[in-house]
Short mmCIF file of C-alpha atoms and ligand atoms in Angstrom, two decimals:
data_model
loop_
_atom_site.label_atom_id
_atom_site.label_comp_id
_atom_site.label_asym_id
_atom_site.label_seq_id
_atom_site.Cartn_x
_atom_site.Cartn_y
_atom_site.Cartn_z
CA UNK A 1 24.73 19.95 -12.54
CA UNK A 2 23.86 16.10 -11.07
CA UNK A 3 22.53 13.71 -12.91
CA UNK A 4 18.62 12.94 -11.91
CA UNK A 5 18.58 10.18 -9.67
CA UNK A 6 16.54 7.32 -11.59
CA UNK A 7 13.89 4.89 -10.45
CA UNK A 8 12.27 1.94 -11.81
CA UNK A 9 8.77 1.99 -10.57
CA UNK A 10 7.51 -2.23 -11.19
CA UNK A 11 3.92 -1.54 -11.54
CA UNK A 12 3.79 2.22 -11.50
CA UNK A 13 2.01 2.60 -14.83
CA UNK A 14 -1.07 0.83 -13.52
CA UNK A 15 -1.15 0.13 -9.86
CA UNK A 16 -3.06 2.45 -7.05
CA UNK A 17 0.69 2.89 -5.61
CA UNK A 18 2.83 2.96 -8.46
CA UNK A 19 1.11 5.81 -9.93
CA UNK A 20 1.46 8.37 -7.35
CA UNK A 21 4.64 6.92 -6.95
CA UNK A 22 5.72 8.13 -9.95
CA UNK A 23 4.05 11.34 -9.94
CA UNK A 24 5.70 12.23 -6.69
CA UNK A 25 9.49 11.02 -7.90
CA UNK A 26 8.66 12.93 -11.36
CA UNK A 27 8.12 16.08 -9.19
CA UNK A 28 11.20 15.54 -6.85
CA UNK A 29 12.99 15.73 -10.17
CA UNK A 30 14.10 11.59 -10.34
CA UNK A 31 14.33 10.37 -14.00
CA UNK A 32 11.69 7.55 -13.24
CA UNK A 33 10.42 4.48 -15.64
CA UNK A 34 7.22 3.54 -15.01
CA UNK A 35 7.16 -0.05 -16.19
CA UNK A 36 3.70 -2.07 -16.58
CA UNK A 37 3.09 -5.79 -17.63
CA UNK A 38 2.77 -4.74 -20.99
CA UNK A 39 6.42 -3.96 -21.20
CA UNK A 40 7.81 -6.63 -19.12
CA UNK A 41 6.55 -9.26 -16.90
CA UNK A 42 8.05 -8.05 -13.29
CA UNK A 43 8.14 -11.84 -12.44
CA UNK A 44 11.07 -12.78 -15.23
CA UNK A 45 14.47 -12.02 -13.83
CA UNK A 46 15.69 -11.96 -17.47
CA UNK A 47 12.86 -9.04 -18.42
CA UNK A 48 13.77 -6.71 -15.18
CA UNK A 49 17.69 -7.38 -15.71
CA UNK A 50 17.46 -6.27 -19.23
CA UNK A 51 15.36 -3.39 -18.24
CA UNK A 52 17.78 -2.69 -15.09
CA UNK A 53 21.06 -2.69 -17.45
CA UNK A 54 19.04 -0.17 -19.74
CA UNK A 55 18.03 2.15 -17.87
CA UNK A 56 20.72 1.89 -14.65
CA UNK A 57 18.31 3.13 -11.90
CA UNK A 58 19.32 4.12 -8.10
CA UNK A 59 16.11 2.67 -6.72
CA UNK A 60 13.80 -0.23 -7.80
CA UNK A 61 10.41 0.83 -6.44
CA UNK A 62 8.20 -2.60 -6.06
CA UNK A 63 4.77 -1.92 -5.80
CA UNK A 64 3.66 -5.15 -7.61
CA UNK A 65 2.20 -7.54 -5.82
CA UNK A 66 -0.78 -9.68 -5.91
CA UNK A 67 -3.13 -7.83 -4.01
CA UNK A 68 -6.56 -9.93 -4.11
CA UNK A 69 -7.09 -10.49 -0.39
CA UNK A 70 -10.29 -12.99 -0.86
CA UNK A 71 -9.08 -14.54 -4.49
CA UNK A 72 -5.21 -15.31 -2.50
CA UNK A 73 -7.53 -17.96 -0.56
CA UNK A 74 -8.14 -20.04 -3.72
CA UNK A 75 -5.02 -18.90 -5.73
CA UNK A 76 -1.96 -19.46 -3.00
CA UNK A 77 0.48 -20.33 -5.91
CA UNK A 78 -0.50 -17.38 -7.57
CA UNK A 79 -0.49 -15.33 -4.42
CA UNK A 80 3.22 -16.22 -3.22
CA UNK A 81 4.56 -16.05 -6.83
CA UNK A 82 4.04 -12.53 -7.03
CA UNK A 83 4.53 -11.55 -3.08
CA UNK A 84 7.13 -13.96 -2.05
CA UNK A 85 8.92 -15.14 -4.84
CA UNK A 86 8.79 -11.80 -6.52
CA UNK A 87 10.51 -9.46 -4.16
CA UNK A 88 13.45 -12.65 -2.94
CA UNK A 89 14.33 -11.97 -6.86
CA UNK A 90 14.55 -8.24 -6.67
CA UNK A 91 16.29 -8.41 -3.51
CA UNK A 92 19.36 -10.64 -5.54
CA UNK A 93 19.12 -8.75 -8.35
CA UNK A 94 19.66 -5.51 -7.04
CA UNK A 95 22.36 -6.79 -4.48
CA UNK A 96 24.11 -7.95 -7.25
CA UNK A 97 23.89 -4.64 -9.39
CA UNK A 98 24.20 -1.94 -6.14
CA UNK A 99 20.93 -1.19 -6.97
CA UNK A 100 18.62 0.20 -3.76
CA UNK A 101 15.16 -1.74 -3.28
CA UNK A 102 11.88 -0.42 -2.28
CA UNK A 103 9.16 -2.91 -1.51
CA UNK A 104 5.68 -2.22 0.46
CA UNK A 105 4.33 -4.86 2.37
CA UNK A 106 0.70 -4.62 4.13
CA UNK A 107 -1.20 -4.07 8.08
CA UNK A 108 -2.17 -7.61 7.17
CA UNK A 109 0.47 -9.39 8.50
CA UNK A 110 -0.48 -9.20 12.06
CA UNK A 111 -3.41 -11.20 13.94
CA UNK A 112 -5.07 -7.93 15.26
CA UNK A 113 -4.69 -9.56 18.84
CA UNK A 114 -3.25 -5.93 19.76
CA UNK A 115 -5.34 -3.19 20.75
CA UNK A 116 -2.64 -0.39 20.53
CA UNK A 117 -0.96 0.76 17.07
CA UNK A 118 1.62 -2.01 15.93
CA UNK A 119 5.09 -1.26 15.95
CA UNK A 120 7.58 -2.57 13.50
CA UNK A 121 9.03 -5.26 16.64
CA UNK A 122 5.82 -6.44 16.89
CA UNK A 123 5.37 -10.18 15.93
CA UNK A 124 4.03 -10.84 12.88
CA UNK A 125 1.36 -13.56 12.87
CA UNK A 126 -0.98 -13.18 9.61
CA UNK A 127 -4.23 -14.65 9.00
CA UNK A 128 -4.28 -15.09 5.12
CA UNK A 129 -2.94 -16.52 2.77
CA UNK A 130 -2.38 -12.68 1.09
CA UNK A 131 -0.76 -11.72 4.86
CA UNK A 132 1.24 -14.97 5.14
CA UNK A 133 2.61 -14.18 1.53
CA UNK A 134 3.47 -11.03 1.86
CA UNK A 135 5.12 -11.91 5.29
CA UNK A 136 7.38 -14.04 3.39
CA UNK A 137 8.30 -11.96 0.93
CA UNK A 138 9.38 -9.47 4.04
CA UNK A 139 11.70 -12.07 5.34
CA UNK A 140 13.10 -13.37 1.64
CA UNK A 141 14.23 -9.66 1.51
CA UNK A 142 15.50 -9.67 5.18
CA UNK A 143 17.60 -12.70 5.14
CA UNK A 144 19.61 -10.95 2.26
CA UNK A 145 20.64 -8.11 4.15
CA UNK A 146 20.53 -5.76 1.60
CA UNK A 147 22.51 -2.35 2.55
CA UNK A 148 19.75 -0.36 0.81
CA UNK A 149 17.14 -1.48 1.53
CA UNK A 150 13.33 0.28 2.20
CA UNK A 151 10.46 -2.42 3.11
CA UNK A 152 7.29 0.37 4.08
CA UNK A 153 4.14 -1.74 5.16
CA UNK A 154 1.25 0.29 4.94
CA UNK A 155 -2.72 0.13 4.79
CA UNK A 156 -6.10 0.87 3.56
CA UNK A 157 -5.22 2.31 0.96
CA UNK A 158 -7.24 4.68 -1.33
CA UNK A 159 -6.27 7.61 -4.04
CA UNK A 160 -6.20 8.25 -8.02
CA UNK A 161 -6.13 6.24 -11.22
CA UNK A 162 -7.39 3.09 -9.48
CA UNK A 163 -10.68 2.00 -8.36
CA UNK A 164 -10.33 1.29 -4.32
CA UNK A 165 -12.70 0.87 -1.19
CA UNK A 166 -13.52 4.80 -1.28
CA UNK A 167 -14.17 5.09 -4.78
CA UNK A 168 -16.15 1.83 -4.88
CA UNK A 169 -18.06 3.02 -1.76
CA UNK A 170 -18.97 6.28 -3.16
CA UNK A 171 -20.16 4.46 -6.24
CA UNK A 172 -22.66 2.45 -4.55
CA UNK A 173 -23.65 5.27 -2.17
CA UNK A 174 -24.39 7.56 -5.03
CA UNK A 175 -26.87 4.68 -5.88
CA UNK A 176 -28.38 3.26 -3.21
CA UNK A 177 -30.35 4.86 0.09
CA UNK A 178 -27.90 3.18 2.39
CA UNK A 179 -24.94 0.44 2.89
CA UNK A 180 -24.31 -2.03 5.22
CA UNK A 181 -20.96 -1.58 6.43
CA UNK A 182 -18.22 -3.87 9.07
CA UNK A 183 -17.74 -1.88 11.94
CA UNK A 184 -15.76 -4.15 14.20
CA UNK A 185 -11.80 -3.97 11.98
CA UNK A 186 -9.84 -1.03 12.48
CA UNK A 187 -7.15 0.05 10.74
CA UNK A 188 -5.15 3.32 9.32
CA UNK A 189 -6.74 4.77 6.09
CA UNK A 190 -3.83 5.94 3.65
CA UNK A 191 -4.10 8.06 0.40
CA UNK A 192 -1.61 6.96 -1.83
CA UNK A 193 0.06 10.43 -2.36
CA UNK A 194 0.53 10.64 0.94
CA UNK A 195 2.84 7.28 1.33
CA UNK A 196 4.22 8.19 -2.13
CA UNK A 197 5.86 11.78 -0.33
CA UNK A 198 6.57 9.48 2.87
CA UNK A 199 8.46 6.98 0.75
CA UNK A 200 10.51 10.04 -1.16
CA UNK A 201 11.21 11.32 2.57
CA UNK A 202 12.61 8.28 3.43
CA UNK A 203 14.61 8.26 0.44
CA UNK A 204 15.78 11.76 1.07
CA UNK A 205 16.85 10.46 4.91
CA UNK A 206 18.93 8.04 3.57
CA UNK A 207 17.77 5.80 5.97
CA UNK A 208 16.79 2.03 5.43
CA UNK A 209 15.09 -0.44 7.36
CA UNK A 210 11.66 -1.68 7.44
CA UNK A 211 8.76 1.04 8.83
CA UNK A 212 5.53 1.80 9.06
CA UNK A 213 3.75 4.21 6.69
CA UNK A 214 0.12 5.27 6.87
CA UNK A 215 -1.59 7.99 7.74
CA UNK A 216 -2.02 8.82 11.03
CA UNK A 217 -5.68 8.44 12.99
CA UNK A 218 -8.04 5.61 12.61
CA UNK A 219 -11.06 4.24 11.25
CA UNK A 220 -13.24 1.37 10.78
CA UNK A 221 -14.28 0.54 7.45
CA UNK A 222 -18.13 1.79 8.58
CA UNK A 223 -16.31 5.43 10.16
CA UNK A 224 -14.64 5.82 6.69
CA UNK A 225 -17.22 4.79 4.90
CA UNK A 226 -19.83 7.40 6.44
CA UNK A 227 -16.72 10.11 6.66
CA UNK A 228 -16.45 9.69 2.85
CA UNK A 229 -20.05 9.86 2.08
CA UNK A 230 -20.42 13.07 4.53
CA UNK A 231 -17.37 14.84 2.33
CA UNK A 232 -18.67 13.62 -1.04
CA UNK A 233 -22.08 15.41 -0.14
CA UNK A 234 -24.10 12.03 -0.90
CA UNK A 235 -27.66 11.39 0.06
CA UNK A 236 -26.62 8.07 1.79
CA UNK A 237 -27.75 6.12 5.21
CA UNK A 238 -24.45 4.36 6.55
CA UNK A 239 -25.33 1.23 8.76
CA UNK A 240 -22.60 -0.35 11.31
CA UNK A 241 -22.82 -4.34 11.10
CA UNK A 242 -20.26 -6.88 12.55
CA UNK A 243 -17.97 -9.01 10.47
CA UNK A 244 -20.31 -12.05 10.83
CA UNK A 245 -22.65 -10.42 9.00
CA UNK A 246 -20.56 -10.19 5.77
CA UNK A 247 -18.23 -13.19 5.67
CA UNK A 248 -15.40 -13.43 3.22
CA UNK A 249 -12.86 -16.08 1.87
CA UNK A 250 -9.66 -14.64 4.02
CA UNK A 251 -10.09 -13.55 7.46
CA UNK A 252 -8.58 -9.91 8.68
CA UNK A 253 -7.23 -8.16 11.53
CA UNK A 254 -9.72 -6.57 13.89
CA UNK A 255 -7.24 -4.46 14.35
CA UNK A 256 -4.08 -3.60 12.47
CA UNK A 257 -3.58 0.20 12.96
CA UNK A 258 -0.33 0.87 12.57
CA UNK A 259 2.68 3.43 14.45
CA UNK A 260 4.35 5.62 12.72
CA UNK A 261 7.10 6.99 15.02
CA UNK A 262 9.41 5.66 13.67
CA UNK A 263 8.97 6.76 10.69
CA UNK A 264 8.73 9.97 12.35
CA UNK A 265 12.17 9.38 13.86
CA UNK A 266 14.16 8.68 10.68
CA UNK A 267 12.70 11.92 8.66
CA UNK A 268 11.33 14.39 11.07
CA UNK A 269 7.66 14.08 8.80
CA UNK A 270 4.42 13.38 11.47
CA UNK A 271 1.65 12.05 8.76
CA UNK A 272 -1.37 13.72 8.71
CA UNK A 273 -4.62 12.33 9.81
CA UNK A 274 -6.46 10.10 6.84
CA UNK A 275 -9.08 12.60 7.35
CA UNK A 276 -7.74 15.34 5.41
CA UNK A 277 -6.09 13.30 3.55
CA UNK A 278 -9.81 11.71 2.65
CA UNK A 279 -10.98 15.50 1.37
CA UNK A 280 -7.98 15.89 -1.02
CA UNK A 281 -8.98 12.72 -2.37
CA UNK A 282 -12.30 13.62 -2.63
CA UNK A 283 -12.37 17.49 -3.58
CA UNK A 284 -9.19 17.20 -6.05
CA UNK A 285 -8.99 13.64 -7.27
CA UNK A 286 -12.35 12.85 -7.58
CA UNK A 287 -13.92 16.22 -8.19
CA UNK A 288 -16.79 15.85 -5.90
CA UNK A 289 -18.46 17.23 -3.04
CA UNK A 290 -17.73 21.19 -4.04
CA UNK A 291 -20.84 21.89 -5.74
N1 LIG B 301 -4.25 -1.41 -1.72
C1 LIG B 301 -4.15 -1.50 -0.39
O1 LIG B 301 -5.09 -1.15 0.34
C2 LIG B 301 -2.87 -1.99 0.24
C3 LIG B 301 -2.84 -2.12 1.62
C4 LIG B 301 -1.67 -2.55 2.23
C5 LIG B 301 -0.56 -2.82 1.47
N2 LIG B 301 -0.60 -2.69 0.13
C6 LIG B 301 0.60 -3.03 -0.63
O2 LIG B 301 0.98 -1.91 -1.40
C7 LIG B 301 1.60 -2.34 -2.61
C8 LIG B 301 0.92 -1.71 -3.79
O3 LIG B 301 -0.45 -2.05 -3.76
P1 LIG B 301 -1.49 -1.42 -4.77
O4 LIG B 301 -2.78 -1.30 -4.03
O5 LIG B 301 -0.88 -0.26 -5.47
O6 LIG B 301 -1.64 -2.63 -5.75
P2 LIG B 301 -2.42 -2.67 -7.14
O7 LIG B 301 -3.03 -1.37 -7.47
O8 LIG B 301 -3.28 -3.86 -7.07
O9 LIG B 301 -1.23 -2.78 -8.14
C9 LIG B 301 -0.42 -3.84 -8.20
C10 LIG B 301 0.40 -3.69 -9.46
O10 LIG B 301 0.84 -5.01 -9.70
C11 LIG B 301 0.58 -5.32 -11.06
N3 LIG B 301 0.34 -6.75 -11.19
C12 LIG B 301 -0.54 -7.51 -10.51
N4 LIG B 301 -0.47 -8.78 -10.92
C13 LIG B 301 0.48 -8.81 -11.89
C14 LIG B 301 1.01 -9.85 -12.70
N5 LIG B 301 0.58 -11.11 -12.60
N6 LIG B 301 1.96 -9.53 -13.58
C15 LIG B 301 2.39 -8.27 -13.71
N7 LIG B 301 1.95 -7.24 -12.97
C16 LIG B 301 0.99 -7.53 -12.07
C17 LIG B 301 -0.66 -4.54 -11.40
O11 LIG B 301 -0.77 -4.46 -12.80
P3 LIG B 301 -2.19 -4.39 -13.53
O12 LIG B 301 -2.73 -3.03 -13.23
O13 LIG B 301 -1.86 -4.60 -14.96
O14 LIG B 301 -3.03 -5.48 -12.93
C18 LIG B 301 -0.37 -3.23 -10.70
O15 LIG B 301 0.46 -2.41 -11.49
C19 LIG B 301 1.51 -3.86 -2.58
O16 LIG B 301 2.72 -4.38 -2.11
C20 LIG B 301 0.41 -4.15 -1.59
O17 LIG B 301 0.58 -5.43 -0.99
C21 LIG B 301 -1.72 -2.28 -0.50
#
């Protein structure tokens, strides 16, 4: 018998991510460490080298990253430490051990100029300080040239063990008679299992590069708002307003959905839409709406 394949999964104790990360690599039968910042801080080269040299994994699995769109505004030092700095370690460190990398990068690094899904050859142009880190991070691993190496940018993301937009939503709408929600971005609602099987198919195809991963269909942040109250079985008005009417520190996309194909292309899986991936979420993770 073959040894399990291992994989070091940098945040996939705590983050939304690196949990179903690991779940799905446990399954697949990989021998998989999920580290946290309580046994290492990802950001010391010293700390993952020791941990790398321990444990000898196939794959490092990134899913750390600092992830506070609005806060990144105020904090860019912070932001590009852990987005851009971060992965451009990785990427040495593995190319020096023959390790393979896995990094996930966001939607947010385009302008939302388009108004068709955005294809990995499309220009990059971001309009935050989160997007432009997280751009840069993409291109520290890049310029390396890494021979196995996965960058999946992906989107919207909801799912288990970590309080997200559809958790925090349902929250409030189990409280309140209705919410106000922006109507005018649209983007490609993900549940984290989901890109966690997409990113072990992409293992499985052997195939590197950089893709897009979400699930397929789209929303605005109003449509999956109401679509998640509707499947929760909440009492709870849902009210379309324009961006204008809820400004933030970091602007978005007003537009960032994403194409799959070729994804698709490299290991034969269509995603399916966020919609049924939304009732899984719901029904099984969450436990509601089945009364
Ligand atoms: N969430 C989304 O909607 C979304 C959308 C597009 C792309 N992405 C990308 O997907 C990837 C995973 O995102 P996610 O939503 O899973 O992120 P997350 O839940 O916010 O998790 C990030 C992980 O990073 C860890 N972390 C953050 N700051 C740290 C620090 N200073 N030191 C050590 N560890 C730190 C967190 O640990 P703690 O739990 O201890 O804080 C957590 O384990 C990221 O690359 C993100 O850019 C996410």
């Amino acid at each position: 018998m073959s040894a399990a394949r291992r994989a070091l999964v940098l945040g996939g104790a705590t983050g939304l991510v690196g949990q179903s990360l690991t779940r799905i690599l446990r399954e697949a039968g990989f021998d998989v460490l999920a580290a946290s910042r309580a046994d290492f801080n990802p950001a010391s080269k010293d700390a993952v080298e020791r941990a790398v040299d321990a444990f000898r994994p196939d794959f490092i699995c990134n899913t750390v990253a600092y992830t506070a769109v609005d806060l990144a505004e105020s904090e860019p030092d912070q932001a590009a430490a852990l987005n851009k700095a971060l992965p451009a370690m990785l990427g040495r460190l593995c190319r020096d051990k023959g390790v393979g990398l896995i990094h996930y990068s966001t939607d947010f690094v385009f302008d939302g100029k388009k108004n068709a899904p955005y294809l990995e050859t499309d220009q990059p142009n971001p309009r935050s300080v989160y997007g432009k880190t997280k751009l840069a991070g993409e291109r520290a691993l890049l310029e390396l040239a890494l021979g196995n190496l996965y960058i999946l940018r992906t989107a919207w993301l909801f799912g288990p063990g970590k309080n997200n937009f559809v958790s925090k939503i349902l929250g409030l709408a189990k409280e309140r008679p209705a919410l106000n929600v922006v109507h005018d971005q649209r983007g490609s609602p993900t549940y984290s299992a989901d890109l966690a099987r997409y990113t072990l198919a992409l293992i499985e195809a052997a195939s590197p590069g950089l893709y897009h991963v979400v699930n397929s269909g789209r929303a605005s942040w109003c449509e999956l708002t109401a679509e998640a109250v509707a499947v929760a079985g909440l009492d709870c008005r849902v009210e379309a307003i324009t961006t204008d009417k809820y400004p933030l520190p970091a602007k978005r996309p007003a537009y960032s959905v994403l194409d799959t194909a070729k994804f698709t292309a490299a290991t034969g899986v269509t995603p399916r839409p966020w919609v049924q991936a939304l009732r899984d979420y719901v029904y099984r993770d969450l436990n509601l709406g089945l009364e």
